[in-house]
Short mmCIF file of C-alpha atoms in Angstrom, two decimals:
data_model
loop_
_atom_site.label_atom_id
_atom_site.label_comp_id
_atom_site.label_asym_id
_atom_site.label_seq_id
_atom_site.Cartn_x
_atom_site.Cartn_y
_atom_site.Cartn_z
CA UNK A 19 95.42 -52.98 100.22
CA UNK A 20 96.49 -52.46 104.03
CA UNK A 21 97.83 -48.89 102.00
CA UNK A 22 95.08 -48.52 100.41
CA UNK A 23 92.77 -48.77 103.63
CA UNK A 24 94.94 -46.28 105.49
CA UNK A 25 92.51 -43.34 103.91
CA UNK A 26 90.24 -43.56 105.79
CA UNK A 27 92.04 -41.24 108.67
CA UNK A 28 91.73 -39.07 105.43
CA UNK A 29 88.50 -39.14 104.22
CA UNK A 30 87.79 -38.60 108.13
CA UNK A 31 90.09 -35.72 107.91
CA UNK A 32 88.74 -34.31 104.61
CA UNK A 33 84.72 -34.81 106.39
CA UNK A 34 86.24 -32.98 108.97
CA UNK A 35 87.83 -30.10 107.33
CA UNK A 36 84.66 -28.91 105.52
CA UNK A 37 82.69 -28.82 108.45
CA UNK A 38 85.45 -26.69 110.29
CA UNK A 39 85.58 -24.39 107.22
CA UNK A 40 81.66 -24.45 107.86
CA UNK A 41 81.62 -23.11 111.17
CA UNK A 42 84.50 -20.92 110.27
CA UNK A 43 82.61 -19.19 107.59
CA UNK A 44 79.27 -19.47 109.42
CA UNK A 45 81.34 -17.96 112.26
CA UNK A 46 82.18 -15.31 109.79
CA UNK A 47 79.33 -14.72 108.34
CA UNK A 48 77.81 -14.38 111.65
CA UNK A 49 80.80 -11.67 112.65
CA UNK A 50 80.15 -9.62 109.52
CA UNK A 51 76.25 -9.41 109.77
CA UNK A 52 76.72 -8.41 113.21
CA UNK A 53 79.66 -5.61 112.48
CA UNK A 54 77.08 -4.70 109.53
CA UNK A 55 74.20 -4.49 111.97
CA UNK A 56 76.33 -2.91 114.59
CA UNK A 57 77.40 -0.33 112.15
CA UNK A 58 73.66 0.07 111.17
CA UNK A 59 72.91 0.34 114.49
CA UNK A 60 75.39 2.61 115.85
CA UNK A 61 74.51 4.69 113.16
CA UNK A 62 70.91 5.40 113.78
CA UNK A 63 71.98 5.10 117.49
CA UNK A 64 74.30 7.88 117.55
CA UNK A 65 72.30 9.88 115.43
CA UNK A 66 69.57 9.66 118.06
CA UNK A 67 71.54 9.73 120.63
CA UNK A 68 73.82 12.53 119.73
CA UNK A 69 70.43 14.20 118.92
CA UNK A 70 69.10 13.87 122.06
CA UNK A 71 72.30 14.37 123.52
CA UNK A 72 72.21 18.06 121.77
CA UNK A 73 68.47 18.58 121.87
CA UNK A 74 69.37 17.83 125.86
CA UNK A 75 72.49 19.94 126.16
CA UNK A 76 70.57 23.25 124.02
CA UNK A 77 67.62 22.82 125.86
CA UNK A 78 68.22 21.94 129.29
CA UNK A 79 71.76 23.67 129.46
CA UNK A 80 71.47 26.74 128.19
CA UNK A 81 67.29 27.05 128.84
CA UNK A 82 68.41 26.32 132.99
CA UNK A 83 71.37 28.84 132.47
CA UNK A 84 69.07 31.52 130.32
CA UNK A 85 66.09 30.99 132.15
CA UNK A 86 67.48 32.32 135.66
CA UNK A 87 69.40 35.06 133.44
CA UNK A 88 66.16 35.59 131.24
CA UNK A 89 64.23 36.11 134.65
CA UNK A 90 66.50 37.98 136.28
CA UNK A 91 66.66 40.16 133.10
CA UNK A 92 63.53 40.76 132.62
CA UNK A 93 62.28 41.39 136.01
CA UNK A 94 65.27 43.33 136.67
CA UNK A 95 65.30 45.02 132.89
CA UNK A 96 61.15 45.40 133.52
CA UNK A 97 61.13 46.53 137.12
CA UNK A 98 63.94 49.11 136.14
CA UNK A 99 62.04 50.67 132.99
CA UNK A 100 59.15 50.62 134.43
CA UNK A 101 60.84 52.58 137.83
CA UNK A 102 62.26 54.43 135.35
CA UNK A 103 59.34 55.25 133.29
CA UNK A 104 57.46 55.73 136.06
CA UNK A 105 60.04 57.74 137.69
CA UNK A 106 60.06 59.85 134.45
CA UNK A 107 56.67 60.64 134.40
CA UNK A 108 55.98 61.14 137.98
CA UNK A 109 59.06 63.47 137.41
CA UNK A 110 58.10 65.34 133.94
CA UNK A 111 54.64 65.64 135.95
CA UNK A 112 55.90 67.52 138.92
CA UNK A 113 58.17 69.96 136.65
CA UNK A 114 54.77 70.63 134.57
CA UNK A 115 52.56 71.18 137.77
CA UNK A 116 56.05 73.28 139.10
CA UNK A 117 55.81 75.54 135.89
CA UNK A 118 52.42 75.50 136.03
CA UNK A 119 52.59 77.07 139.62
CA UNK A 120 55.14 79.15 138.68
CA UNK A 121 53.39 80.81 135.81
CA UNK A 122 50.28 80.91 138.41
CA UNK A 123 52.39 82.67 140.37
CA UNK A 124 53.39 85.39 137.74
CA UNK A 125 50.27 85.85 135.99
CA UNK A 126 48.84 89.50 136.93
CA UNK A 127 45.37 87.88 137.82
CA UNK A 128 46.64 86.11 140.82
CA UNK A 129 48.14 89.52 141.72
CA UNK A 130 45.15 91.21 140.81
CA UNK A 131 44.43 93.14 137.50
CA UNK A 132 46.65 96.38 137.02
CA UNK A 133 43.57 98.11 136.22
CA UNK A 134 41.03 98.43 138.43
CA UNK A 135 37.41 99.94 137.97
CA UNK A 136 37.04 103.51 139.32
CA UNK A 137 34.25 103.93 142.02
CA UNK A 138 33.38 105.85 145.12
CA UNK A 139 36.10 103.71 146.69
CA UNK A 140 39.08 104.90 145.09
CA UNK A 141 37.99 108.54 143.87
CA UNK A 142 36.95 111.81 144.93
CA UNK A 143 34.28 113.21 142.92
CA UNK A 144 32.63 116.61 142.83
CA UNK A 145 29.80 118.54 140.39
CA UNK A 146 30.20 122.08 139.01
CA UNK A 147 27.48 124.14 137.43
CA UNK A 148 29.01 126.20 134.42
CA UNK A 149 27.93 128.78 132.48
CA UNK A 150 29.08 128.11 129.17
CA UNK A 151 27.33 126.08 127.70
CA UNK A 152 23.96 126.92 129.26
CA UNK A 153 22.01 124.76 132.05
CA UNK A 154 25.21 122.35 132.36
CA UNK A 155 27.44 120.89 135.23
CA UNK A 156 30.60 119.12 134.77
CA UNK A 157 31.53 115.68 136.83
CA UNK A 158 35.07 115.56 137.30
CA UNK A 159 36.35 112.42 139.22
CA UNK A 160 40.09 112.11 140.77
CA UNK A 161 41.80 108.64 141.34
CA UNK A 162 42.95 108.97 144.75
CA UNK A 163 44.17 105.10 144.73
CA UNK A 164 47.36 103.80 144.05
CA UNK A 165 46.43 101.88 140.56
CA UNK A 166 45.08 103.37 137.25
CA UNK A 167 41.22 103.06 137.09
CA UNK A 168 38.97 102.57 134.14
CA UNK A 169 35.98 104.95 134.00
CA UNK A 170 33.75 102.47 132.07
CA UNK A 171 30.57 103.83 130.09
CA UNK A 172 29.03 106.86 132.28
CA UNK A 173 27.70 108.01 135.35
CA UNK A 174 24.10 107.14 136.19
CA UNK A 175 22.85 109.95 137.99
CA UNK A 176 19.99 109.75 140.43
CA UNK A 177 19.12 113.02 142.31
CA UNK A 178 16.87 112.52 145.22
CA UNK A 179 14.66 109.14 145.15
CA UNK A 180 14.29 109.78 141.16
CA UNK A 181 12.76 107.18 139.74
CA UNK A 182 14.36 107.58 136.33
CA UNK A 183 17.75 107.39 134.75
CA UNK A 184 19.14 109.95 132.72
CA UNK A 185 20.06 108.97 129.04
CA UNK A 186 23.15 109.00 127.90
CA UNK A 187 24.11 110.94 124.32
CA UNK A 188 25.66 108.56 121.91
CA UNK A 189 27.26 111.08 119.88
CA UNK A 190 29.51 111.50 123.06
CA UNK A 191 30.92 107.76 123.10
CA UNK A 192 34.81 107.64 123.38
CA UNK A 193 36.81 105.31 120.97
CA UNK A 194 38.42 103.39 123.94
CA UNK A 195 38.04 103.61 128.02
CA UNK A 196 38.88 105.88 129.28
CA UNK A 197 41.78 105.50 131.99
CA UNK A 198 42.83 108.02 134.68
CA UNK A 199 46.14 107.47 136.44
CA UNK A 200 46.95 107.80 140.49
CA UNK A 201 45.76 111.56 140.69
CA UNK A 202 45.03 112.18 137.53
CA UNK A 203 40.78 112.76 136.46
CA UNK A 204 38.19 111.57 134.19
CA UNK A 205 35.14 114.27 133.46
CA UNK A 206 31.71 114.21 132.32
CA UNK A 207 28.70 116.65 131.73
CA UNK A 208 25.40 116.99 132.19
CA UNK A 209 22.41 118.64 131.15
CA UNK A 210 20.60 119.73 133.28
CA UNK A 211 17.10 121.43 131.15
CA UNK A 212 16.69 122.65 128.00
CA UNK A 213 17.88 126.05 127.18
CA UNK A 214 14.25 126.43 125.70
CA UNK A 215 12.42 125.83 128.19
CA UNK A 216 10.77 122.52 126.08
CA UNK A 217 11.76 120.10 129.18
CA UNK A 218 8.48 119.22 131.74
CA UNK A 219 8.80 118.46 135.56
CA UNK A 220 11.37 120.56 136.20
CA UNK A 221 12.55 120.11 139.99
CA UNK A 222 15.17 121.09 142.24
CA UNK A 223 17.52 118.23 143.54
CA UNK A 224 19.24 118.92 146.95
CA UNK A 225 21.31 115.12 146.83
CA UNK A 226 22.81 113.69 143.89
CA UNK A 227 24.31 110.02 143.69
CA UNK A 228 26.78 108.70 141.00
CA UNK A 229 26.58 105.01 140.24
CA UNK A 230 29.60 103.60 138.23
CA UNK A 231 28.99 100.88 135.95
CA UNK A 232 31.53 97.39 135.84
CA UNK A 233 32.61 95.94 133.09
CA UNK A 234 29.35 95.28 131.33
CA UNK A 235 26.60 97.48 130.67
CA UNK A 236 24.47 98.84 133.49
CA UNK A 237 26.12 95.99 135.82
CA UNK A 238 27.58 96.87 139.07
CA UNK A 239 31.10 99.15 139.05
CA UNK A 240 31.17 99.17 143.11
CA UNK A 241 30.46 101.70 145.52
CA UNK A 242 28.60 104.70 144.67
CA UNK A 243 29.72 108.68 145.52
CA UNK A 244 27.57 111.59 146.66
CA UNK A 245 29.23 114.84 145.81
CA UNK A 246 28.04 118.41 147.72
CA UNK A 247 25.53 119.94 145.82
CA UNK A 248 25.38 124.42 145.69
CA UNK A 249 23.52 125.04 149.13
CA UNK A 250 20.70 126.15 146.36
CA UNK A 251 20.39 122.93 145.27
CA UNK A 252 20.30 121.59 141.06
CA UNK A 253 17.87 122.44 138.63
CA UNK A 254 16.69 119.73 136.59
CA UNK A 255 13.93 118.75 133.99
CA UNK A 256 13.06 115.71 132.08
CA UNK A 257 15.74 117.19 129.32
CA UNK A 258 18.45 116.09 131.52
CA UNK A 259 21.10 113.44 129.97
CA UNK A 260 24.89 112.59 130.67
CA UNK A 261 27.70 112.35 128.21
CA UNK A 262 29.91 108.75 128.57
CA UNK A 263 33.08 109.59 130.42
CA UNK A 264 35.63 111.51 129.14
CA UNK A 265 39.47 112.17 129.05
CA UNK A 266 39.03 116.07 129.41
CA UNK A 267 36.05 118.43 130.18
CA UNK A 268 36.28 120.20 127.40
CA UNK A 269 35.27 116.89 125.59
CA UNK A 270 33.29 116.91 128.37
CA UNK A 271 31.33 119.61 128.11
CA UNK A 272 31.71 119.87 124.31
CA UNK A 273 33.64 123.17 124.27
#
């Protein structure tokens, strides 16, 4: 019996050992659910914190390194195309207005027209009664200046303080202007009454005036001439009419 009540120690041994076990798998237990948690957790932790670690690192890295390079880029990239731009244009402007000038420069109007209108100015003109045909004078006019003139339309003739100007015969009208070169001359004729005697007012002119028309009809060619009349004076009637000018008397006087 004495054996027999030595189990005790056991049984206290045996109560004991489960409760060890106990707090060796609660223990357990507790050390796995927290790995497992800690895993869990250091999962979505270093997803969220390598994702903020990246989302930090792309944007404030690179956007602080970019952002002084973007500036400088842009206002340096900017500022030089538009200098350049600018530059171009103010350049490719100058070399037009340049050219422009130039042509300016070397277009015969800014040098004055070739041509210029013959008047009293640059020609010597003079009157000639002929015989042939009858009751007509010829006009010849000389260019005594340095440039060709044009002899535009014809000669208005005014003899005294006439208050009427002769017609002109459109059957005489040239094909083209006629030009006269440095010393060369231009003609036109007159008639002076009819050979018939059908004219009225016939008068005797002692002055005669030549106007020269411009470029238009009946406008103003420049300054008049007064060629010498025959001491006798010019017999006129109310038949008297010009011809336009011509390159030659003959055409002139329509011999």
């Amino acid at each position: 019996m004495s054996a027999f009540r030595s189990t005790p120690p056991t049984s206290t041994s045996r109560a004991t050992l489960p409760r060890a076990a106990r707090r060796l798998g609660g223990a357990a237990a507790l050390a796995l659910a927290a790995l497992a948690l800690t895993a869990c957790q250091d999962g979505k932790g270093l997803q969220d914190e390598g994702a903020a670690t990246f989302s930090d690192s792309a944007v404030a890295t690179p956007s602080a390194t970019a952002t002084p390079g973007a500036g400088s880029g842009s206002a340096s990239g900017s500022g030089s195309g538009s200098a350049t731009k600018t530059g171009s244009a103010t350049k490719s402007g100058g070399a037009k207005a340049t050219g422009g000038d130039a042509k300016g420069s070397s277009d015969p109007s800014a040098e004055g027209d070739p041509r210029v209108a013959c008047n009293g100015s640059n020609t010597a003109v003079t009157v000639q009664a002929v015989s042939r045909p009858l009751n007509h004078m010829l006009i010849t006019v000389k260019n005594t200046g340095k440039k060709s003139c044009d002899l535009t339309y014809y000669p208005v003739l005014r003899f005294d303080e006439m208050q009427w100007a002769p017609a002109a015969r459109k059957d005489t009208q040239p094909q083209a202007v006629v030009t006269i070169a440095p010393g060369q001359s231009g003609y036109a004729g007159a008639l002076l009454s009819a050979a018939d005697g059908s004219g009225e007012g016939g008068v005797t002119g002692h002055r005669l005036t030549i106007a020269f028309q411009g470029r238009t009809p009946h406008s103003d060619g420049g300054a008049s001439a007064v060629p010498s009349l025959p001491a006798a004076g010019v017999y006129y009637d109310s038949s008297l009419t010009v011809t336009y000018w011509q390159q030659s008397a003959s055409d002139a006087l329509g011999s």
